[in-house]
Tab-separated table of C-alpha atoms in Angstrom:
chain	number	residue	atom	x	y	z
A	1343	MET	CA	0.000	0.000	0.000
A	1344	SER	CA	1.435	3.395	-0.907
A	1345	GLU	CA	1.928	6.293	1.504
A	1346	ALA	CA	-0.732	8.326	-0.318
A	1347	THR	CA	-3.494	5.866	0.581
A	1348	LEU	CA	-2.757	5.752	4.325
A	1349	TYR	CA	-5.335	7.356	6.586
A	1350	PRO	CA	-4.784	8.822	10.073
A	1351	GLY	CA	-4.788	6.033	12.633
A	1352	GLN	CA	-4.075	3.213	10.191
A	1353	SER	CA	-0.579	2.542	11.539
A	1354	LEU	CA	-2.159	2.169	14.995
A	1355	GLY	CA	-4.655	-0.391	13.727
A	1356	LEU	CA	-7.616	1.982	14.079
A	1357	PRO	CA	-10.552	1.953	11.652
A	1358	LYS	CA	-10.739	4.703	9.015
A	1359	GLN	CA	-14.003	6.109	10.385
A	1360	GLY	CA	-16.679	5.479	12.977
A	1361	ARG	CA	-16.343	4.108	16.487
A	1362	GLY	CA	-12.699	3.591	17.453
A	1363	SER	CA	-11.297	5.776	14.666
A	1364	LEU	CA	-8.856	8.571	15.405
A	1365	ALA	CA	-10.713	11.602	16.808
A	1366	GLY	CA	-10.673	14.745	14.671
A	1367	TRP	CA	-9.437	18.177	15.702
A	1368	TRP	CA	-12.860	19.826	16.100
A	1369	PRO	CA	-14.174	17.297	18.635
A	1370	ARG	CA	-10.900	17.601	20.571
A	1371	ILE	CA	-11.137	21.390	20.625
A	1372	GLY	CA	-14.812	21.193	21.604
A	1373	ALA	CA	-13.956	18.808	24.439
A	1374	MET	CA	-11.276	21.152	25.770
A	1375	VAL	CA	-13.641	24.147	25.636
A	1376	GLY	CA	-16.327	22.109	27.430
A	1377	ASP	CA	-13.878	20.953	30.097
A	1378	TRP	CA	-12.572	24.453	30.702
A	1379	ALA	CA	-16.060	26.002	30.831
A	1380	ALA	CA	-17.285	23.387	33.317
A	1381	SER	CA	-14.158	23.869	35.429
A	1382	MET	CA	-14.683	27.654	35.448
A	1383	VAL	CA	-18.315	27.323	36.500
A	1384	LEU	CA	-17.414	24.929	39.310
A	1385	ALA	CA	-14.452	27.064	40.432
A	1386	VAL	CA	-16.616	30.208	40.604
A	1387	ALA	CA	-19.297	28.296	42.519
A	1388	LEU	CA	-16.760	26.959	45.034
A	1389	PHE	CA	-14.293	29.841	45.365
A	1390	GLY	CA	-16.023	32.969	44.054
A	1391	THR	CA	-15.264	35.276	41.137
A	1392	GLY	CA	-11.675	35.719	42.303
A	1393	VAL	CA	-10.818	32.672	40.225
A	1394	ILE	CA	-11.441	34.755	37.104
A	1395	ASN	CA	-9.962	38.119	37.973
A	1396	GLY	CA	-8.114	37.556	41.241
A	1397	ALA	CA	-4.526	36.849	42.101
A	1398	GLY	CA	-2.784	34.337	44.312
A	1399	TRP	CA	-4.100	30.865	44.988
A	1400	GLN	CA	-7.560	31.624	43.573
A	1401	SER	CA	-6.157	32.184	40.100
A	1402	PHE	CA	-5.094	28.510	39.961
A	1403	MET	CA	-8.406	26.992	41.034
A	1404	VAL	CA	-9.832	26.581	37.521
A	1405	LEU	CA	-6.714	24.648	36.530
A	1406	ALA	CA	-6.828	22.601	39.749
A	1407	ILE	CA	-10.473	21.685	39.208
A	1408	TYR	CA	-9.756	20.818	35.579
A	1409	PHE	CA	-6.879	18.570	36.683
A	1410	VAL	CA	-9.042	16.686	39.187
A	1411	GLU	CA	-12.037	16.426	36.838
A	1412	ALA	CA	-10.087	15.261	33.795
A	1413	SER	CA	-7.881	12.826	35.731
A	1414	LEU	CA	-10.725	11.261	37.682
A	1415	LEU	CA	-13.221	10.983	34.819
A	1416	THR	CA	-10.613	9.706	32.369
A	1417	ALA	CA	-9.544	7.020	34.841
A	1418	LEU	CA	-13.157	6.002	35.518
A	1419	THR	CA	-14.803	6.444	32.103
A	1420	GLY	CA	-12.011	6.823	29.554
A	1421	GLY	CA	-12.731	10.496	28.945
A	1422	SER	CA	-13.031	13.880	30.604
A	1423	PHE	CA	-16.360	15.710	30.937
A	1424	GLY	CA	-15.860	17.498	27.612
A	1425	GLN	CA	-14.702	14.331	25.871
A	1426	LEU	CA	-17.764	12.457	27.066
A	1427	ILE	CA	-20.029	15.220	25.729
A	1428	VAL	CA	-18.468	15.238	22.253
A	1429	ARG	CA	-18.211	11.419	22.309
A	1430	ILE	CA	-14.479	10.915	22.123
A	1431	GLY	CA	-12.246	9.128	24.597
A	1432	VAL	CA	-8.750	8.034	25.537
A	1433	VAL	CA	-7.640	4.446	25.005
A	1434	ARG	CA	-4.337	2.621	25.163
A	1435	THR	CA	-2.779	1.710	21.840
A	1436	ASP	CA	-2.134	-1.838	23.071
A	1437	GLY	CA	-5.785	-2.302	24.073
A	1438	GLY	CA	-5.090	-2.546	27.803
A	1439	GLN	CA	-6.824	-0.710	30.638
A	1440	LEU	CA	-5.871	2.935	31.222
A	1441	GLY	CA	-5.500	2.434	34.950
A	1442	TRP	CA	-5.021	5.421	37.270
A	1443	TRP	CA	-1.518	6.650	36.594
A	1444	ARG	CA	-1.890	7.269	32.831
A	1445	PRO	CA	-4.852	9.656	33.177
A	1446	VAL	CA	-3.151	11.543	36.025
A	1447	VAL	CA	0.165	11.902	34.169
A	1448	ARG	CA	-1.620	12.730	30.898
A	1449	THR	CA	-3.666	15.479	32.526
A	1450	ALA	CA	-0.652	16.879	34.404
A	1451	LEU	CA	1.303	17.101	31.149
A	1452	LYS	CA	-1.713	18.634	29.431
A	1453	CYS	CA	-1.811	21.313	32.147
A	1454	LEU	CA	1.811	22.158	31.296
A	1455	VAL	CA	0.556	22.813	27.713
A	1456	ILE	CA	3.847	22.375	25.787
A	1457	PRO	CA	3.941	18.540	25.783
A	1458	HIS	CA	0.352	18.509	24.603
A	1459	ILE	CA	0.750	20.955	21.707
A	1460	VAL	CA	3.782	19.177	20.251
A	1461	VAL	CA	1.942	16.959	17.798
A	1462	GLY	CA	3.475	14.111	15.843
A	1463	ALA	CA	2.226	11.487	13.462
A	1464	GLU	CA	-1.340	10.268	13.638
A	1465	ARG	CA	-2.504	13.540	15.296
A	1466	ARG	CA	-1.016	12.326	18.567
A	1467	PRO	CA	0.454	14.860	20.973
A	1468	LEU	CA	3.737	14.083	22.696
A	1469	THR	CA	1.715	13.303	25.819
A	1470	ASP	CA	-0.125	10.440	24.105
A	1471	MET	CA	2.995	9.123	22.388
A	1472	MET	CA	4.817	8.978	25.745
A	1473	LEU	CA	1.963	7.162	27.490
A	1474	GLY	CA	0.918	4.828	24.676
A	1475	THR	CA	-2.553	6.341	24.386
A	1476	VAL	CA	-4.691	7.763	21.594
A	1477	VAL	CA	-7.918	9.797	21.445
A	1478	VAL	CA	-10.637	7.988	19.497
A	1479	SER	CA	-14.208	8.564	18.431
A	1480	ARG	CA	-16.971	6.879	20.422
A	1481	ARG	CA	-19.585	7.344	17.687
């Protein structure tokens, strides 16, 4: 098969489209926006509006809530709040269980931003390549 006929996710053994195929950029962006919005709402409800325009510890509460939400839900359900809404999820490339440490490390690296915006082959950020994970469609 020539290089021109390869589709994203094929080298990982993923289907070309449908359930289990590599998630597209728009669902990923939508999931991140949904996660961040939910984290902001919860942070304001718990800590007040200082999380938006304040300084000090309050300014980190949205990020802290995002970290807890994304780590916990990904470990339990295979996807963060936003990912569940847009019907994408995180799976291991070898088909094994995610466990607890992969979602926690993945979310921590995502919070650092740089490892998550360095994207390689198959639309996989450095974070996913390091942890042996991939974001797939659940549709």
